[in-house]
């Protein structure tokens, strides 16, 4: 860091304090990799602010980034990599399944983690996921909120289409509990790797559903919207946070 004084002008000042390593689980590969650069930029902005504030207190922070892959296996491996690197805490992961798997590794080592995007309701269980924190609300809140939006906008004969991963299933359960399972026109789950939604959308058409609720990521959500249009669906389409892409 550079300092200025009237006597010596601008000079580099050596740092003589402690450097603390913070881990960052970023989904650089996988279904939401498109968001990883933005997550990384935000993390670096925060790091710069922390280091500016910490300099005078003898603290500097170093970020160690690892790829969580939006996948449990990849995230567990990444978590161990961060432990081996000597981090004292971890930011992430983004995807709920990745966070759950990483927590098993990190909590065993006594390392806390705080997620910026994982919303599965189960993560609120402090016994199952010790030393876990998050800065986003649980889908136990988002499910009823989305149901309220559907009701306020006059959505009827709702077809629920959702990913069956940890994010999608948890969110879908919360929405279904609020809406009522018997009140759904159809409930259609699909693997997050699905790319052909012809048969899934056909169920919406065959059941004469009047509106669709999507619990998906942006890419699969866009594919579903396109297939709904192709098959002549003209009802309302609602979505949660995972499909909140500007292009949609």
Short mmCIF file of C-alpha atoms in Angstrom, two decimals:
data_model
loop_
_atom_site.label_atom_id
_atom_site.label_comp_id
_atom_site.label_asym_id
_atom_site.label_seq_id
_atom_site.Cartn_x
_atom_site.Cartn_y
_atom_site.Cartn_z
CA UNK A 1 0.00 0.00 0.00
CA UNK A 2 1.20 3.53 -0.74
CA UNK A 3 1.24 6.38 1.78
CA UNK A 4 1.87 10.10 1.30
CA UNK A 5 3.56 12.50 3.66
CA UNK A 6 4.65 16.11 3.25
CA UNK A 7 8.24 15.14 3.99
CA UNK A 8 8.72 11.98 1.97
CA UNK A 9 5.95 12.20 -0.62
CA UNK A 10 4.47 8.91 -1.91
CA UNK A 11 6.15 5.81 -0.55
CA UNK A 12 5.40 2.11 -0.41
CA UNK A 13 4.75 0.97 3.14
CA UNK A 14 5.52 -2.67 3.91
CA UNK A 15 2.78 -4.65 5.63
CA UNK A 16 3.90 -6.14 8.93
CA UNK A 17 0.62 -7.60 10.17
CA UNK A 18 -1.16 -10.93 9.75
CA UNK A 19 -2.60 -12.31 6.51
CA UNK A 20 -5.81 -14.31 6.83
CA UNK A 21 -6.95 -16.71 4.10
CA UNK A 22 -10.64 -16.81 3.16
CA UNK A 23 -11.97 -19.56 0.89
CA UNK A 24 -14.42 -18.82 -1.91
CA UNK A 25 -16.50 -21.59 -3.51
CA UNK A 26 -17.45 -20.37 -6.97
CA UNK A 27 -19.43 -22.45 -9.54
CA UNK A 28 -16.90 -21.96 -12.34
CA UNK A 29 -18.23 -25.07 -14.08
CA UNK A 30 -21.68 -26.64 -14.14
CA UNK A 31 -25.20 -25.36 -14.87
CA UNK A 32 -24.77 -21.85 -13.46
CA UNK A 33 -21.17 -21.24 -14.55
CA UNK A 34 -22.36 -18.18 -16.47
CA UNK A 35 -22.71 -16.38 -13.13
CA UNK A 36 -19.25 -17.29 -11.81
CA UNK A 37 -17.40 -14.27 -13.27
CA UNK A 38 -19.87 -11.92 -11.59
CA UNK A 39 -19.58 -13.76 -8.29
CA UNK A 40 -15.80 -13.48 -8.59
CA UNK A 41 -15.90 -9.74 -9.28
CA UNK A 42 -18.17 -9.18 -6.27
CA UNK A 43 -15.85 -11.22 -4.06
CA UNK A 44 -12.83 -9.19 -5.16
CA UNK A 45 -14.65 -5.92 -4.45
CA UNK A 46 -15.42 -7.16 -0.94
CA UNK A 47 -11.82 -8.32 -0.52
CA UNK A 48 -10.52 -4.88 -1.46
CA UNK A 49 -12.82 -3.20 1.06
CA UNK A 50 -11.78 -5.64 3.79
CA UNK A 51 -8.10 -5.05 3.11
CA UNK A 52 -8.49 -1.28 3.10
CA UNK A 53 -10.26 -1.43 6.45
CA UNK A 54 -7.92 -4.04 7.89
CA UNK A 55 -4.59 -2.43 7.00
CA UNK A 56 -4.51 -0.07 9.95
CA UNK A 57 -5.50 -2.91 12.28
CA UNK A 58 -2.69 -5.17 11.14
CA UNK A 59 -4.89 -7.47 9.06
CA UNK A 60 -4.92 -8.36 5.38
CA UNK A 61 -7.06 -10.98 3.68
CA UNK A 62 -6.19 -13.36 0.87
CA UNK A 63 -8.91 -15.06 -1.15
CA UNK A 64 -8.44 -18.68 -2.20
CA UNK A 65 -10.94 -19.62 -4.90
CA UNK A 66 -12.08 -23.16 -5.71
CA UNK A 67 -14.61 -24.51 -8.20
CA UNK A 68 -17.75 -25.89 -6.53
CA UNK A 69 -19.20 -26.94 -9.89
CA UNK A 70 -22.76 -26.60 -8.56
CA UNK A 71 -22.23 -30.25 -7.65
CA UNK A 72 -21.88 -32.11 -4.37
CA UNK A 73 -18.87 -34.22 -5.31
CA UNK A 74 -16.98 -31.30 -6.84
CA UNK A 75 -17.81 -29.06 -3.89
CA UNK A 76 -16.61 -31.60 -1.32
CA UNK A 77 -13.30 -31.89 -3.17
CA UNK A 78 -13.04 -28.11 -3.42
CA UNK A 79 -13.74 -27.76 0.30
CA UNK A 80 -10.87 -30.08 1.14
CA UNK A 81 -8.62 -28.08 -1.18
CA UNK A 82 -9.50 -24.93 0.76
CA UNK A 83 -8.81 -26.64 4.08
CA UNK A 84 -5.41 -27.76 2.80
CA UNK A 85 -4.72 -24.17 1.72
CA UNK A 86 -5.19 -23.00 5.30
CA UNK A 87 -8.40 -20.95 5.09
CA UNK A 88 -10.15 -19.94 8.31
CA UNK A 89 -13.60 -19.50 6.76
CA UNK A 90 -15.38 -20.09 3.46
CA UNK A 91 -17.76 -17.98 1.39
CA UNK A 92 -20.16 -20.18 -0.62
CA UNK A 93 -21.23 -22.30 -2.15
CA UNK A 94 -23.89 -21.04 -4.56
CA UNK A 95 -25.95 -24.18 -5.27
CA UNK A 96 -27.67 -25.84 -2.32
CA UNK A 97 -26.43 -29.34 -3.08
CA UNK A 98 -22.86 -28.10 -3.36
CA UNK A 99 -23.18 -26.26 -0.06
CA UNK A 100 -24.56 -29.33 1.71
CA UNK A 101 -21.68 -31.50 0.56
CA UNK A 102 -19.05 -28.85 1.30
CA UNK A 103 -20.45 -28.33 4.79
CA UNK A 104 -19.84 -31.96 5.69
CA UNK A 105 -16.14 -31.49 4.93
CA UNK A 106 -15.72 -27.99 6.34
CA UNK A 107 -17.68 -28.51 9.56
CA UNK A 108 -15.61 -31.61 10.35
CA UNK A 109 -12.56 -29.34 10.23
CA UNK A 110 -14.25 -26.67 12.36
CA UNK A 111 -14.37 -24.15 9.51
CA UNK A 112 -17.48 -21.94 9.19
CA UNK A 113 -19.08 -21.13 5.86
CA UNK A 114 -21.51 -18.48 4.68
CA UNK A 115 -23.44 -18.89 1.44
CA UNK A 116 -24.45 -16.09 -0.88
CA UNK A 117 -27.06 -18.10 -2.81
CA UNK A 118 -28.02 -21.46 -1.24
CA UNK A 119 -31.72 -21.44 -0.33
CA UNK A 120 -32.67 -25.05 0.49
CA UNK A 121 -34.82 -25.01 3.67
CA UNK A 122 -32.92 -27.94 5.16
CA UNK A 123 -29.79 -25.83 5.51
CA UNK A 124 -31.48 -24.00 8.39
CA UNK A 125 -31.00 -27.13 10.52
CA UNK A 126 -27.97 -26.20 12.63
CA UNK A 127 -27.48 -29.77 13.82
CA UNK A 128 -27.41 -31.20 10.31
CA UNK A 129 -25.33 -28.34 8.91
CA UNK A 130 -23.18 -26.91 11.73
CA UNK A 131 -21.25 -23.67 11.27
CA UNK A 132 -23.39 -22.79 8.25
CA UNK A 133 -24.73 -19.30 7.63
CA UNK A 134 -26.28 -17.54 4.64
CA UNK A 135 -27.21 -14.04 3.49
CA UNK A 136 -30.23 -15.10 1.42
CA UNK A 137 -33.65 -16.23 2.70
CA UNK A 138 -34.63 -19.88 2.84
CA UNK A 139 -37.05 -21.24 0.27
CA UNK A 140 -39.31 -21.93 3.24
CA UNK A 141 -40.04 -18.21 2.79
CA UNK A 142 -39.73 -18.00 -0.98
CA UNK A 143 -42.22 -20.83 -1.59
CA UNK A 144 -45.16 -19.10 0.13
CA UNK A 145 -44.07 -15.76 -1.35
CA UNK A 146 -44.16 -17.16 -4.88
CA UNK A 147 -47.55 -18.69 -4.19
CA UNK A 148 -48.79 -15.28 -3.03
CA UNK A 149 -47.55 -13.72 -6.28
CA UNK A 150 -49.37 -16.36 -8.32
CA UNK A 151 -52.59 -15.78 -6.38
CA UNK A 152 -52.34 -11.99 -6.59
CA UNK A 153 -51.81 -12.15 -10.35
CA UNK A 154 -54.77 -14.46 -10.89
CA UNK A 155 -52.87 -17.63 -11.70
CA UNK A 156 -55.22 -20.61 -11.95
CA UNK A 157 -54.90 -24.35 -12.60
CA UNK A 158 -51.21 -24.18 -11.77
CA UNK A 159 -48.72 -26.65 -13.21
CA UNK A 160 -45.55 -26.83 -11.13
CA UNK A 161 -42.40 -27.67 -13.10
CA UNK A 162 -39.27 -28.09 -11.02
CA UNK A 163 -35.76 -29.50 -10.96
CA UNK A 164 -35.36 -32.50 -8.69
CA UNK A 165 -32.00 -31.38 -7.28
CA UNK A 166 -31.57 -30.02 -3.74
CA UNK A 167 -32.50 -26.49 -4.78
CA UNK A 168 -35.51 -27.41 -6.90
CA UNK A 169 -37.02 -30.06 -4.65
CA UNK A 170 -36.78 -27.93 -1.51
CA UNK A 171 -38.33 -24.92 -3.23
CA UNK A 172 -41.02 -27.08 -4.86
CA UNK A 173 -41.98 -28.61 -1.51
CA UNK A 174 -42.34 -25.15 0.02
CA UNK A 175 -44.48 -23.90 -2.87
CA UNK A 176 -46.64 -27.03 -2.84
CA UNK A 177 -47.22 -26.75 0.90
CA UNK A 178 -48.40 -23.16 0.46
CA UNK A 179 -50.50 -23.77 -2.65
CA UNK A 180 -51.87 -27.17 -1.66
CA UNK A 181 -50.91 -30.36 -3.48
CA UNK A 182 -54.54 -31.09 -4.36
CA UNK A 183 -54.84 -27.66 -5.96
CA UNK A 184 -52.07 -28.26 -8.49
CA UNK A 185 -53.08 -29.00 -12.05
CA UNK A 186 -49.85 -30.98 -12.46
CA UNK A 187 -46.55 -31.45 -10.63
CA UNK A 188 -43.70 -32.25 -13.00
CA UNK A 189 -40.17 -32.91 -11.80
CA UNK A 190 -37.13 -33.24 -14.05
CA UNK A 191 -33.39 -33.83 -13.73
CA UNK A 192 -31.31 -30.65 -13.89
CA UNK A 193 -29.42 -32.08 -16.89
CA UNK A 194 -32.63 -32.38 -18.95
CA UNK A 195 -32.56 -30.54 -22.28
CA UNK A 196 -35.66 -31.92 -24.04
CA UNK A 197 -38.89 -30.77 -22.38
CA UNK A 198 -41.33 -32.01 -25.00
CA UNK A 199 -42.96 -34.67 -22.83
CA UNK A 200 -42.94 -32.52 -19.69
CA UNK A 201 -44.71 -29.66 -21.44
CA UNK A 202 -47.10 -32.12 -23.07
CA UNK A 203 -48.34 -32.96 -19.56
CA UNK A 204 -49.19 -29.28 -19.05
CA UNK A 205 -51.13 -29.22 -22.32
CA UNK A 206 -52.87 -32.56 -21.74
CA UNK A 207 -54.09 -31.43 -18.31
CA UNK A 208 -55.34 -28.09 -19.70
CA UNK A 209 -53.35 -26.19 -17.08
CA UNK A 210 -53.90 -22.45 -17.04
CA UNK A 211 -50.56 -21.29 -15.64
CA UNK A 212 -47.07 -22.63 -15.01
CA UNK A 213 -44.69 -22.10 -12.09
CA UNK A 214 -41.03 -22.72 -12.96
CA UNK A 215 -38.48 -23.68 -10.34
CA UNK A 216 -35.44 -23.88 -12.56
CA UNK A 217 -32.19 -22.27 -13.61
CA UNK A 218 -32.10 -19.80 -16.49
CA UNK A 219 -31.06 -22.18 -19.30
CA UNK A 220 -33.61 -24.91 -18.60
CA UNK A 221 -36.23 -22.28 -17.77
CA UNK A 222 -35.72 -20.67 -21.17
CA UNK A 223 -35.98 -24.06 -22.88
CA UNK A 224 -39.26 -24.77 -21.07
CA UNK A 225 -40.70 -21.38 -22.01
CA UNK A 226 -39.78 -21.99 -25.65
CA UNK A 227 -41.37 -25.46 -25.61
CA UNK A 228 -44.52 -24.09 -23.99
CA UNK A 229 -44.78 -21.59 -26.84
CA UNK A 230 -44.10 -24.28 -29.44
CA UNK A 231 -46.95 -26.41 -28.08
CA UNK A 232 -49.35 -23.47 -28.05
CA UNK A 233 -49.52 -22.70 -24.34
CA UNK A 234 -50.97 -19.21 -23.83
CA UNK A 235 -51.32 -19.03 -20.04
CA UNK A 236 -49.27 -17.23 -17.41
CA UNK A 237 -45.73 -18.29 -16.50
CA UNK A 238 -44.22 -17.56 -13.08
CA UNK A 239 -40.71 -18.26 -11.82
CA UNK A 240 -38.54 -18.16 -8.71
CA UNK A 241 -35.09 -16.69 -8.17
CA UNK A 242 -33.26 -19.33 -10.21
CA UNK A 243 -34.92 -18.29 -13.45
CA UNK A 244 -34.59 -14.54 -12.84
CA UNK A 245 -32.48 -13.95 -15.95
CA UNK A 246 -32.68 -10.57 -17.69
CA UNK A 247 -33.09 -12.18 -21.10
CA UNK A 248 -36.25 -13.97 -20.00
#
